[in-house]
């Protein structure tokens, strides 16, 4: 079956992960969000790469309509990529959770390192996430400037700032998936 289905896992470390890859993957998640759907378990093991380089999201058992779940306080997904608000009684849209999880995936692929809280107990994980993510606030402020100014910036630095913004500890402060795609498109053109 695997041989007849020309896809491979995305979970291999890669020095070749680019802003263009990030943009293509973000567009796949945006397609779900446009339909009102939330994946809720974005991680490298749930991304397949086709022979043509396009991405396929899998593990669709976790996909739900945001409208049905936004008032639920639930911990669905992989702990390491679970948004900090899911450790509380937060009830709100899950779209920001997908942005956070995709930010975790981008961090690992772009830096070729594990997340700083990987392998921690649940208590330590939330503590480390919150400590690490304070830098997200500065990144958000940097990117909130007029995007036309990105042309004067280093694409790598812009990508790192976007990742930190996606990892912002406050879900209301994270960019929408549309904004993520727009910023990545602009960075690709630098």
mmCIF file of C-alpha atoms in Angstrom:
data_model
loop_
_atom_site.group_PDB
_atom_site.id
_atom_site.type_symbol
_atom_site.label_atom_id
_atom_site.label_comp_id
_atom_site.label_asym_id
_atom_site.label_seq_id
_atom_site.Cartn_x
_atom_site.Cartn_y
_atom_site.Cartn_z
ATOM 1 C CA UNK A 1 0.000 0.000 0.000
ATOM 2 C CA UNK A 2 2.772 2.461 0.924
ATOM 3 C CA UNK A 3 4.522 1.923 -2.424
ATOM 4 C CA UNK A 4 1.331 2.688 -4.342
ATOM 5 C CA UNK A 5 0.756 5.873 -2.318
ATOM 6 C CA UNK A 6 3.674 8.191 -3.175
ATOM 7 C CA UNK A 7 3.915 10.096 0.111
ATOM 8 C CA UNK A 8 6.612 10.212 2.724
ATOM 9 C CA UNK A 9 6.619 11.324 6.331
ATOM 10 C CA UNK A 10 7.589 14.890 7.132
ATOM 11 C CA UNK A 11 9.046 13.910 10.513
ATOM 12 C CA UNK A 12 12.646 13.641 9.398
ATOM 13 C CA UNK A 13 14.968 16.490 10.448
ATOM 14 C CA UNK A 14 15.846 18.589 7.480
ATOM 15 C CA UNK A 15 18.325 21.341 6.811
ATOM 16 C CA UNK A 16 16.309 22.055 3.686
ATOM 17 C CA UNK A 17 13.156 23.389 5.372
ATOM 18 C CA UNK A 18 12.503 26.767 3.807
ATOM 19 C CA UNK A 19 10.100 29.664 4.113
ATOM 20 C CA UNK A 20 8.517 28.366 0.909
ATOM 21 C CA UNK A 21 7.784 25.016 2.610
ATOM 22 C CA UNK A 22 6.321 26.857 5.584
ATOM 23 C CA UNK A 23 4.118 28.903 3.255
ATOM 24 C CA UNK A 24 2.809 25.814 1.432
ATOM 25 C CA UNK A 25 2.022 24.074 4.715
ATOM 26 C CA UNK A 26 0.329 27.164 6.169
ATOM 27 C CA UNK A 27 -1.851 27.366 3.043
ATOM 28 C CA UNK A 28 -3.027 23.779 3.700
ATOM 29 C CA UNK A 29 -4.051 24.696 7.240
ATOM 30 C CA UNK A 30 -5.712 27.879 5.932
ATOM 31 C CA UNK A 31 -7.814 25.713 3.601
ATOM 32 C CA UNK A 32 -9.177 23.892 6.650
ATOM 33 C CA UNK A 33 -9.801 27.127 8.545
ATOM 34 C CA UNK A 34 -11.619 28.636 5.561
ATOM 35 C CA UNK A 35 -14.066 25.719 5.820
ATOM 36 C CA UNK A 36 -14.513 26.372 9.538
ATOM 37 C CA UNK A 37 -12.462 23.283 10.387
ATOM 38 C CA UNK A 38 -9.698 23.006 12.967
ATOM 39 C CA UNK A 39 -7.089 20.223 12.836
ATOM 40 C CA UNK A 40 -6.188 20.262 16.573
ATOM 41 C CA UNK A 41 -3.134 17.982 16.214
ATOM 42 C CA UNK A 42 -0.680 19.592 13.803
ATOM 43 C CA UNK A 43 2.729 17.984 14.203
ATOM 44 C CA UNK A 44 5.359 16.596 11.869
ATOM 45 C CA UNK A 45 4.007 13.042 12.114
ATOM 46 C CA UNK A 46 0.671 14.301 10.746
ATOM 47 C CA UNK A 47 2.148 15.909 7.652
ATOM 48 C CA UNK A 48 2.976 13.907 4.553
ATOM 49 C CA UNK A 49 4.963 15.102 1.568
ATOM 50 C CA UNK A 50 3.903 14.078 -1.943
ATOM 51 C CA UNK A 51 6.383 13.400 -4.726
ATOM 52 C CA UNK A 52 5.635 16.829 -6.199
ATOM 53 C CA UNK A 53 6.592 18.475 -2.878
ATOM 54 C CA UNK A 54 3.048 19.356 -1.861
ATOM 55 C CA UNK A 55 1.856 18.695 1.673
ATOM 56 C CA UNK A 56 -0.986 16.496 2.880
ATOM 57 C CA UNK A 57 -2.372 16.806 6.405
ATOM 58 C CA UNK A 58 -3.338 13.507 7.964
ATOM 59 C CA UNK A 59 -4.817 12.219 11.245
ATOM 60 C CA UNK A 60 -8.144 13.721 10.328
ATOM 61 C CA UNK A 61 -9.797 12.066 13.338
ATOM 62 C CA UNK A 62 -8.880 15.191 15.282
ATOM 63 C CA UNK A 63 -10.480 17.607 12.763
ATOM 64 C CA UNK A 64 -13.658 19.317 14.007
ATOM 65 C CA UNK A 65 -15.845 22.302 13.209
ATOM 66 C CA UNK A 66 -14.583 25.198 15.308
ATOM 67 C CA UNK A 67 -18.170 26.333 16.005
ATOM 68 C CA UNK A 68 -18.936 23.025 17.736
ATOM 69 C CA UNK A 69 -15.806 23.054 19.915
ATOM 70 C CA UNK A 70 -15.050 26.687 20.681
ATOM 71 C CA UNK A 71 -16.872 26.621 24.009
ATOM 72 C CA UNK A 72 -15.244 23.381 25.097
ATOM 73 C CA UNK A 73 -12.326 23.321 27.492
ATOM 74 C CA UNK A 74 -10.508 20.319 26.131
ATOM 75 C CA UNK A 75 -6.951 19.048 25.770
ATOM 76 C CA UNK A 76 -6.822 17.507 22.310
ATOM 77 C CA UNK A 77 -3.538 17.138 20.493
ATOM 78 C CA UNK A 78 0.057 16.431 21.337
ATOM 79 C CA UNK A 79 1.212 17.949 24.650
ATOM 80 C CA UNK A 80 4.356 19.523 23.211
ATOM 81 C CA UNK A 81 2.369 21.406 20.554
ATOM 82 C CA UNK A 82 -0.687 22.077 22.727
ATOM 83 C CA UNK A 83 -1.375 25.787 23.158
ATOM 84 C CA UNK A 84 -0.856 27.073 26.722
ATOM 85 C CA UNK A 85 -4.506 28.116 27.076
ATOM 86 C CA UNK A 86 -5.586 24.480 26.820
ATOM 87 C CA UNK A 87 -3.960 23.864 30.210
ATOM 88 C CA UNK A 88 -6.490 26.281 31.731
ATOM 89 C CA UNK A 89 -10.260 26.556 31.613
ATOM 90 C CA UNK A 90 -10.041 28.712 28.469
ATOM 91 C CA UNK A 91 -12.964 28.271 26.123
ATOM 92 C CA UNK A 92 -12.564 29.932 22.785
ATOM 93 C CA UNK A 93 -11.818 29.330 19.152
ATOM 94 C CA UNK A 94 -9.441 26.518 18.285
ATOM 95 C CA UNK A 95 -8.066 28.344 15.235
ATOM 96 C CA UNK A 96 -5.394 29.973 17.413
ATOM 97 C CA UNK A 97 -4.413 26.500 18.647
ATOM 98 C CA UNK A 98 -3.632 25.405 15.090
ATOM 99 C CA UNK A 99 -1.530 28.555 14.619
ATOM 100 C CA UNK A 100 0.356 27.718 17.823
ATOM 101 C CA UNK A 101 0.900 24.063 16.826
ATOM 102 C CA UNK A 102 2.090 25.100 13.365
ATOM 103 C CA UNK A 103 4.464 27.572 15.046
ATOM 104 C CA UNK A 104 5.867 24.673 17.094
ATOM 105 C CA UNK A 105 6.360 22.635 13.929
ATOM 106 C CA UNK A 106 8.029 25.570 12.157
ATOM 107 C CA UNK A 107 10.312 26.130 15.157
ATOM 108 C CA UNK A 108 11.497 22.514 15.098
ATOM 109 C CA UNK A 109 11.938 22.376 11.331
ATOM 110 C CA UNK A 110 13.512 25.792 10.946
ATOM 111 C CA UNK A 111 15.915 25.481 13.886
ATOM 112 C CA UNK A 112 16.482 21.728 13.492
ATOM 113 C CA UNK A 113 16.059 21.518 17.293
ATOM 114 C CA UNK A 114 13.437 20.125 19.627
ATOM 115 C CA UNK A 115 11.153 22.553 21.396
ATOM 116 C CA UNK A 116 12.719 23.727 24.682
ATOM 117 C CA UNK A 117 9.906 22.015 26.625
ATOM 118 C CA UNK A 118 10.065 18.685 24.763
ATOM 119 C CA UNK A 119 9.989 15.695 27.092
ATOM 120 C CA UNK A 120 8.971 17.646 30.219
ATOM 121 C CA UNK A 121 6.216 16.689 32.616
ATOM 122 C CA UNK A 122 2.929 18.565 32.090
ATOM 123 C CA UNK A 123 3.654 20.976 34.969
ATOM 124 C CA UNK A 124 7.189 21.743 33.824
ATOM 125 C CA UNK A 125 6.066 21.936 30.193
ATOM 126 C CA UNK A 126 3.623 24.776 30.839
ATOM 127 C CA UNK A 127 6.195 26.571 33.004
ATOM 128 C CA UNK A 128 8.864 26.293 30.284
ATOM 129 C CA UNK A 129 6.423 27.280 27.534
ATOM 130 C CA UNK A 130 5.428 30.449 29.353
ATOM 131 C CA UNK A 131 9.027 31.390 30.193
ATOM 132 C CA UNK A 132 10.241 30.764 26.648
ATOM 133 C CA UNK A 133 7.324 32.476 24.987
ATOM 134 C CA UNK A 134 7.777 35.851 26.634
ATOM 135 C CA UNK A 135 9.988 36.677 23.666
ATOM 136 C CA UNK A 136 6.936 36.179 21.442
ATOM 137 C CA UNK A 137 5.559 39.501 22.628
ATOM 138 C CA UNK A 138 8.548 41.388 21.227
ATOM 139 C CA UNK A 139 8.366 39.443 17.957
ATOM 140 C CA UNK A 140 4.695 40.349 17.537
ATOM 141 C CA UNK A 141 5.476 44.035 17.985
ATOM 142 C CA UNK A 142 8.259 43.830 15.397
ATOM 143 C CA UNK A 143 6.022 42.211 12.783
ATOM 144 C CA UNK A 144 3.014 44.426 13.453
ATOM 145 C CA UNK A 145 4.834 47.237 11.697
ATOM 146 C CA UNK A 146 3.741 47.873 8.126
ATOM 147 C CA UNK A 147 4.542 44.724 6.146
ATOM 148 C CA UNK A 148 5.911 46.842 3.307
ATOM 149 C CA UNK A 149 8.894 47.447 5.583
ATOM 150 C CA UNK A 150 9.716 43.723 5.461
ATOM 151 C CA UNK A 151 11.557 44.299 2.197
ATOM 152 C CA UNK A 152 14.316 46.005 4.168
ATOM 153 C CA UNK A 153 14.658 43.078 6.576
ATOM 154 C CA UNK A 154 16.478 39.797 6.537
ATOM 155 C CA UNK A 155 14.093 36.955 5.480
ATOM 156 C CA UNK A 156 15.548 34.637 8.108
ATOM 157 C CA UNK A 157 14.975 37.152 10.894
ATOM 158 C CA UNK A 158 11.434 37.815 9.646
ATOM 159 C CA UNK A 159 10.735 34.063 9.666
ATOM 160 C CA UNK A 160 11.991 33.730 13.231
ATOM 161 C CA UNK A 161 9.861 36.693 14.358
ATOM 162 C CA UNK A 162 6.799 35.142 12.718
ATOM 163 C CA UNK A 163 7.406 31.832 14.505
ATOM 164 C CA UNK A 164 7.622 33.576 17.868
ATOM 165 C CA UNK A 165 4.454 35.542 17.095
ATOM 166 C CA UNK A 166 2.688 32.248 16.278
ATOM 167 C CA UNK A 167 3.858 30.960 19.673
ATOM 168 C CA UNK A 168 2.472 33.943 21.585
ATOM 169 C CA UNK A 169 1.100 32.726 24.950
ATOM 170 C CA UNK A 170 -2.125 34.734 24.511
ATOM 171 C CA UNK A 171 -4.358 33.218 21.796
ATOM 172 C CA UNK A 172 -5.920 36.623 21.057
ATOM 173 C CA UNK A 173 -2.469 38.008 20.236
ATOM 174 C CA UNK A 174 -1.485 35.263 17.775
ATOM 175 C CA UNK A 175 -1.826 36.013 14.079
ATOM 176 C CA UNK A 176 -4.672 34.420 12.141
ATOM 177 C CA UNK A 177 -3.709 31.695 9.685
ATOM 178 C CA UNK A 178 -4.492 34.168 6.877
ATOM 179 C CA UNK A 179 -1.989 36.609 8.379
ATOM 180 C CA UNK A 180 0.595 33.806 8.714
ATOM 181 C CA UNK A 181 0.152 32.992 5.019
ATOM 182 C CA UNK A 182 0.318 36.672 4.000
ATOM 183 C CA UNK A 183 3.514 37.265 5.979
ATOM 184 C CA UNK A 184 5.131 34.078 4.657
ATOM 185 C CA UNK A 185 4.254 35.076 1.096
ATOM 186 C CA UNK A 186 5.885 38.480 1.626
ATOM 187 C CA UNK A 187 8.975 36.864 3.191
ATOM 188 C CA UNK A 188 9.237 34.457 0.216
ATOM 189 C CA UNK A 189 9.504 37.489 -2.049
ATOM 190 C CA UNK A 190 12.384 39.084 -0.111
#
